[in-house]
Amino acid sequence: MRKMQFMSVLSLIFLLIGHSVLAAETKKVEFFGVGATVTELANQEFKVETKGEKEGEGFVHTPSAPTSTTVKYKVTLKGTGNVYLKIEETDARGTFLNEVKSEEIQLTDEWKEYELDAKIASTQSQLDVFVLTSTKQAMEFLFKNAEVLNE
């Protein structure tokens, strides 16, 4: 009887440990507003509402460390107004190294994927990727599938 209780307790411990390991591996990707509010909708889609107080409002995301010095920022956008994509590179101390900015993008009512390629100084760099308004304007746009690929 004791052996059966011991085995039950042991099985329960393995189940709990396995569940916590899986939960730790599920990392929620976070996007932060820059002069804007970011709201998660259904199906990994997000809504960005800018305040219109200055140029350069939108959202920022910090992806995991790059594994290549050539990266590609991809994001799917929908809305009205003009935005640009931007990649900022900093070193481990937070010192600014490089900025790559796209041309102005005219958003449409249909989902469209946009890309921005960048050559970075080091795989030790931290990247911040943005979608920002190109002028001082209050606006609303949607995005999904924001990712940084190592080329």
XYZ file of N, CA and C in Angstrom:
453
model
N 0.827 -1.189 0.000
C 0.000 0.000 0.000
C 0.873 1.255 0.000
N 1.922 1.278 0.867
C 2.826 2.421 0.923
C 3.543 2.616 -0.412
N 3.908 1.522 -1.036
C 4.606 1.610 -2.318
C 3.703 2.267 -3.365
N 2.433 1.952 -3.338
C 1.485 2.528 -4.288
C 1.302 4.034 -4.022
N 1.238 4.436 -2.746
C 1.112 5.850 -2.405
C 2.370 6.608 -2.847
N 3.523 5.998 -2.594
C 4.779 6.621 -2.987
C 4.831 6.836 -4.496
N 4.420 5.833 -5.248
C 4.418 5.941 -6.703
C 3.433 7.020 -7.170
N 2.296 7.128 -6.519
C 1.309 8.155 -6.875
C 1.867 9.550 -6.621
N 2.505 9.726 -5.471
C 3.099 11.020 -5.136
C 4.226 11.344 -6.118
N 5.048 10.374 -6.416
C 6.138 10.569 -7.359
C 5.615 10.939 -8.753
N 4.576 10.273 -9.195
C 3.961 10.594 -10.491
C 3.413 12.017 -10.496
N 2.797 12.412 -9.402
C 2.259 13.766 -9.291
C 3.381 14.808 -9.362
N 4.479 14.547 -8.706
C 5.625 15.459 -8.736
C 6.151 15.598 -10.160
N 6.306 14.498 -10.879
C 6.785 14.559 -12.264
C 5.812 15.339 -13.158
N 4.529 15.146 -12.938
C 3.542 15.893 -13.720
C 3.641 17.392 -13.456
N 3.785 17.771 -12.193
C 3.888 19.189 -11.849
C 5.172 19.806 -12.385
N 6.278 19.092 -12.262
C 7.553 19.606 -12.774
C 7.489 19.741 -14.284
N 6.958 18.748 -14.966
C 6.835 18.804 -16.421
C 5.967 19.959 -16.866
N 4.873 20.214 -16.149
C 3.979 21.321 -16.492
C 4.675 22.659 -16.293
N 5.422 22.823 -15.216
C 6.092 24.103 -14.974
C 7.213 24.345 -15.976
N 7.891 23.290 -16.422
C 8.929 23.449 -17.443
C 8.304 23.898 -18.751
N 7.188 23.300 -19.132
C 6.501 23.707 -20.355
C 5.980 25.137 -20.241
N 5.466 25.496 -19.088
C 4.955 26.853 -18.891
C 6.085 27.868 -18.982
N 7.258 27.520 -18.504
C 8.398 28.432 -18.560
C 8.854 28.651 -20.003
N 8.687 27.648 -20.871
C 9.108 27.769 -22.257
C 8.135 28.596 -23.088
N 6.898 28.751 -22.649
C 5.921 29.544 -23.359
C 6.110 30.995 -22.943
N 6.741 31.755 -23.811
C 7.052 33.145 -23.511
C 6.136 34.051 -24.312
N 5.471 34.952 -23.619
C 4.578 35.899 -24.282
C 5.412 37.025 -24.878
N 5.212 37.275 -26.170
C 5.904 38.361 -26.854
C 5.200 39.656 -26.473
N 5.985 40.658 -26.062
C 5.399 41.910 -25.621
C 5.741 43.042 -26.572
N 4.749 43.870 -26.792
C 4.888 45.067 -27.613
C 4.503 46.251 -26.742
N 5.277 47.321 -26.821
C 5.060 48.471 -25.966
C 4.751 49.706 -26.802
N 3.816 50.501 -26.340
C 3.444 51.720 -27.027
C 4.500 52.798 -26.884
N 4.693 53.558 -27.948
C 5.553 54.734 -27.952
C 4.616 55.901 -28.255
N 4.154 56.600 -27.208
C 3.149 57.638 -27.413
C 1.854 57.063 -27.943
N 1.596 55.807 -27.615
C 0.430 55.101 -28.150
C -0.002 54.015 -27.180
N -1.190 53.502 -27.409
C -1.711 52.375 -26.645
C -1.729 51.157 -27.559
N -1.191 50.029 -27.077
C -1.191 48.777 -27.835
C -2.144 47.809 -27.145
N -3.123 47.299 -27.890
C -4.121 46.389 -27.352
C -4.079 45.087 -28.141
N -3.973 43.960 -27.419
C -3.992 42.663 -28.095
C -5.425 42.282 -28.427
N -5.650 41.902 -29.668
C -6.953 41.436 -30.134
C -6.890 39.920 -30.256
N -7.828 39.322 -30.936
C -7.829 37.867 -31.151
C -6.788 37.479 -32.195
N -6.395 36.227 -32.199
C -5.531 35.636 -33.231
C -4.185 36.338 -33.394
N -3.548 36.734 -32.307
C -2.211 37.348 -32.354
C -2.198 38.647 -33.162
N -3.317 39.348 -33.206
C -3.388 40.653 -33.850
C -3.404 41.722 -32.770
N -2.837 42.903 -33.107
C -2.735 43.990 -32.151
C -3.237 45.283 -32.778
N -3.858 46.129 -31.953
C -4.318 47.440 -32.381
C -3.441 48.490 -31.709
N -2.995 49.481 -32.499
C -2.181 50.582 -31.992
C -2.965 51.869 -32.200
N -3.139 52.624 -31.126
C -3.812 53.917 -31.195
C -2.816 54.987 -30.750
N -2.401 55.839 -31.696
C -1.440 56.892 -31.366
C -2.184 58.123 -30.863
N -1.488 58.935 -30.073
C -2.092 60.129 -29.488
C -2.019 61.334 -30.414
N -1.075 61.340 -31.334
C -0.952 62.451 -32.266
C -0.252 63.664 -31.691
N 0.518 63.468 -30.631
C 1.213 64.587 -29.994
C 2.538 64.926 -30.680
N 3.122 63.932 -31.371
C 4.391 64.174 -32.060
C 4.606 63.100 -33.123
N 5.548 63.338 -33.995
C 5.958 62.332 -34.979
C 6.650 61.197 -34.233
N 6.572 59.985 -34.756
C 7.299 58.855 -34.175
C 6.549 58.136 -33.073
N 5.223 58.115 -33.135
C 4.424 57.346 -32.177
C 4.064 56.007 -32.821
N 3.929 54.981 -32.006
C 3.585 53.654 -32.518
C 3.903 52.588 -31.494
N 4.691 51.583 -31.902
C 5.056 50.526 -30.950
C 6.495 50.096 -31.148
N 7.023 49.453 -30.093
C 8.376 48.905 -30.106
C 8.333 47.484 -29.563
N 9.241 46.674 -30.064
C 9.404 45.282 -29.617
C 10.900 44.989 -29.578
N 11.334 44.276 -28.543
C 12.732 43.861 -28.425
C 12.797 42.351 -28.628
N 13.242 41.901 -29.806
C 13.312 40.457 -30.065
C 14.486 39.823 -29.324
N 14.543 38.508 -29.360
C 15.664 37.797 -28.745
C 16.959 38.154 -29.475
N 18.071 37.865 -28.844
C 19.383 38.230 -29.378
C 19.582 37.665 -30.786
N 20.135 38.477 -31.681
C 20.355 37.995 -33.046
C 21.455 36.927 -33.086
N 21.378 36.054 -34.074
C 22.408 35.030 -34.264
C 23.201 35.271 -35.540
N 22.884 36.360 -36.227
C 23.556 36.727 -37.465
C 23.697 38.243 -37.500
N 24.665 38.738 -38.260
C 24.821 40.186 -38.384
C 23.959 40.758 -39.512
N 23.216 39.911 -40.189
C 22.250 40.355 -41.185
C 20.874 39.915 -40.706
N 19.984 40.884 -40.486
C 18.650 40.577 -39.973
C 17.588 41.179 -40.888
N 16.388 40.620 -40.781
C 15.240 41.113 -41.542
C 14.067 41.270 -40.578
N 13.519 42.471 -40.519
C 12.338 42.757 -39.714
C 11.128 42.644 -40.631
N 10.187 41.789 -40.249
C 8.976 41.583 -41.035
C 7.771 41.857 -40.143
N 6.786 42.545 -40.697
C 5.554 42.809 -39.959
C 4.420 42.983 -40.970
N 3.235 42.550 -40.598
C 2.055 42.689 -41.427
C 1.188 43.794 -40.822
N 0.807 44.781 -41.667
C 0.103 45.971 -41.203
C -1.185 46.201 -41.975
N -2.112 46.928 -41.320
C -3.369 47.329 -41.946
C -3.848 48.593 -41.251
N -4.368 49.559 -42.013
C -4.891 50.773 -41.403
C -4.899 51.919 -42.382
N -4.958 53.123 -41.845
C -4.884 54.322 -42.672
C -3.818 55.228 -42.087
N -3.148 55.960 -42.940
C -2.085 56.848 -42.493
C -0.734 56.362 -42.968
N 0.305 57.077 -42.577
C 1.672 56.766 -42.990
C 2.524 56.413 -41.787
N 3.320 55.364 -41.954
C 4.229 54.904 -40.903
C 5.571 54.566 -41.539
N 6.549 54.266 -40.711
C 7.804 53.695 -41.191
C 8.249 52.626 -40.213
N 9.047 51.699 -40.706
C 9.663 50.660 -39.879
C 11.031 51.163 -39.474
N 11.467 50.774 -38.284
C 12.783 51.201 -37.817
C 13.406 50.099 -36.972
N 14.713 49.908 -37.153
C 15.504 48.999 -36.325
C 16.580 49.837 -35.656
N 16.673 49.757 -34.327
C 17.746 50.419 -33.590
C 18.626 49.349 -32.961
N 19.923 49.559 -33.042
C 20.901 48.627 -32.487
C 21.662 49.322 -31.366
N 21.766 48.656 -30.213
C 22.558 49.157 -29.094
C 23.494 48.052 -28.630
N 24.559 48.443 -27.939
C 25.457 47.436 -27.393
C 24.950 46.986 -26.021
N 25.711 46.106 -25.363
C 25.298 45.538 -24.081
C 25.119 46.609 -22.996
N 25.787 47.733 -23.137
C 25.674 48.819 -22.151
C 24.549 49.789 -22.485
N 23.879 49.569 -23.610
C 22.789 50.447 -24.004
C 23.228 51.622 -24.854
N 24.479 51.609 -25.298
C 24.982 52.683 -26.146
C 24.462 52.502 -27.563
N 23.887 53.560 -28.116
C 23.336 53.522 -29.471
C 24.445 53.246 -30.479
N 24.202 52.293 -31.404
C 25.180 51.937 -32.432
C 24.720 52.286 -33.840
N 23.449 51.999 -34.137
C 23.018 52.090 -35.526
C 21.501 52.202 -35.586
N 21.026 52.851 -36.645
C 19.590 52.929 -36.912
C 19.358 52.686 -38.390
N 18.393 51.838 -38.687
C 17.978 51.598 -40.064
C 16.487 51.910 -40.111
N 16.101 52.742 -41.076
C 14.726 53.201 -41.159
C 14.215 52.986 -42.584
N 12.984 52.536 -42.693
C 12.381 52.320 -44.017
C 11.910 53.642 -44.605
N 11.559 53.577 -45.859
C 10.864 54.704 -46.487
C 9.464 54.787 -45.872
N 8.796 55.874 -46.082
C 7.436 56.054 -45.584
C 6.516 55.023 -46.239
N 5.645 54.428 -45.440
C 4.716 53.394 -45.900
C 3.298 53.936 -45.795
N 2.555 53.854 -46.890
C 1.134 54.222 -46.889
C 0.339 52.968 -46.541
N -0.308 52.952 -45.380
C -1.098 51.792 -44.977
C -2.361 51.691 -45.826
N -2.893 50.468 -45.919
C -4.102 50.212 -46.698
C -5.123 49.472 -45.834
N -6.328 49.326 -46.347
C -7.397 48.617 -45.640
C -7.200 47.099 -45.666
N -6.248 46.628 -46.443
C -5.956 45.195 -46.554
C -4.643 44.889 -45.824
N -4.535 43.683 -45.268
C -3.285 43.262 -44.633
C -2.183 43.216 -45.686
N -1.024 43.762 -45.350
C 0.118 43.717 -46.253
C 1.393 43.544 -45.431
N 2.275 42.649 -45.907
C 3.531 42.401 -45.202
C 4.613 43.364 -45.697
N 5.381 43.890 -44.742
C 6.481 44.805 -45.044
C 7.756 44.237 -44.444
N 8.896 44.566 -45.066
C 10.193 44.065 -44.615
C 11.210 45.189 -44.569
N 12.152 45.057 -43.634
C 13.273 45.988 -43.542
C 14.519 45.167 -43.217
N 15.512 45.224 -44.109
C 16.769 44.502 -43.912
C 17.784 45.409 -43.226
N 18.648 44.810 -42.396
C 19.674 45.592 -41.717
C 20.932 44.761 -41.525
N 22.049 45.420 -41.613
C 23.359 44.847 -41.288
C 23.714 45.423 -39.920
N 23.947 44.548 -38.933
C 24.249 45.016 -37.583
C 25.709 44.748 -37.237
N 26.213 45.444 -36.227
C 27.627 45.383 -35.862
C 28.021 44.048 -35.246
N 27.126 43.456 -34.444
C 27.519 42.276 -33.689
C 26.296 41.457 -33.303
N 26.499 40.169 -33.113
C 25.421 39.320 -32.603
C 25.230 39.528 -31.104
N 26.098 40.316 -30.490
C 25.960 40.664 -29.080
C 25.068 41.894 -28.891
N 24.675 42.510 -29.984
C 23.856 43.716 -29.928
C 22.433 43.401 -29.486
N 21.783 44.426 -28.944
C 20.351 44.346 -28.668
C 19.640 45.130 -29.758
N 18.549 44.564 -30.247
C 17.768 45.231 -31.278
C 16.427 45.663 -30.705
N 15.966 46.819 -31.136
C 14.603 47.266 -30.889
C 14.010 47.534 -32.265
N 12.820 46.994 -32.510
C 12.168 47.197 -33.794
C 10.868 47.967 -33.560
N 10.568 48.884 -34.471
C 9.459 49.803 -34.305
C 8.584 49.850 -35.548
N 7.334 50.269 -35.362
C 6.483 50.827 -36.407
C 6.015 52.146 -35.820
N 6.355 53.255 -36.510
C 6.103 54.592 -35.976
C 5.447 55.489 -37.012
N 4.670 56.450 -36.542
C 4.044 57.407 -37.443
C 5.120 58.285 -38.075
N 4.891 58.676 -39.324
C 5.878 59.491 -40.028
C 5.626 60.988 -39.854
N 4.443 61.338 -39.347
C 4.113 62.730 -39.061
C 3.343 62.779 -37.743
N 3.145 63.981 -37.254
C 2.362 64.179 -36.033
C 0.897 63.939 -36.385
N 0.368 62.765 -35.977
C -1.010 62.422 -36.336
C -1.581 61.387 -35.381
N -2.798 61.628 -34.936
C -3.512 60.605 -34.170
C -4.048 59.609 -35.186
N -3.776 58.352 -34.963
C -4.231 57.335 -35.910
C -4.380 55.993 -35.225
N -4.998 55.068 -35.930
C -5.172 53.704 -35.453
C -4.744 52.769 -36.571
N -3.928 51.768 -36.217
C -3.562 50.749 -37.199
C -3.449 49.409 -36.504
N -3.461 48.353 -37.298
C -3.367 46.986 -36.786
C -2.086 46.348 -37.280
N -1.536 45.431 -36.472
C -0.386 44.669 -36.927
C -0.467 43.244 -36.416
N 0.255 42.368 -37.108
C 0.401 40.966 -36.719
C 1.699 40.448 -37.319
N 2.126 39.280 -36.877
C 3.298 38.583 -37.416
C 4.572 39.433 -37.397
N 4.770 40.195 -36.345
C 6.008 40.973 -36.215
C 7.123 40.030 -35.774
N 8.204 39.968 -36.575
C 9.313 39.080 -36.243
C 10.607 39.598 -36.832
N 11.703 39.185 -36.233
C 13.030 39.493 -36.746
C 13.694 38.171 -37.103
N 14.083 38.054 -38.362
C 14.699 36.824 -38.862
C 16.200 37.035 -39.022
N 16.971 36.028 -38.709
C 18.413 36.036 -38.918
C 18.674 35.480 -40.307
N 19.368 36.239 -41.119
C 19.607 35.835 -42.512
C 20.928 35.103 -42.631
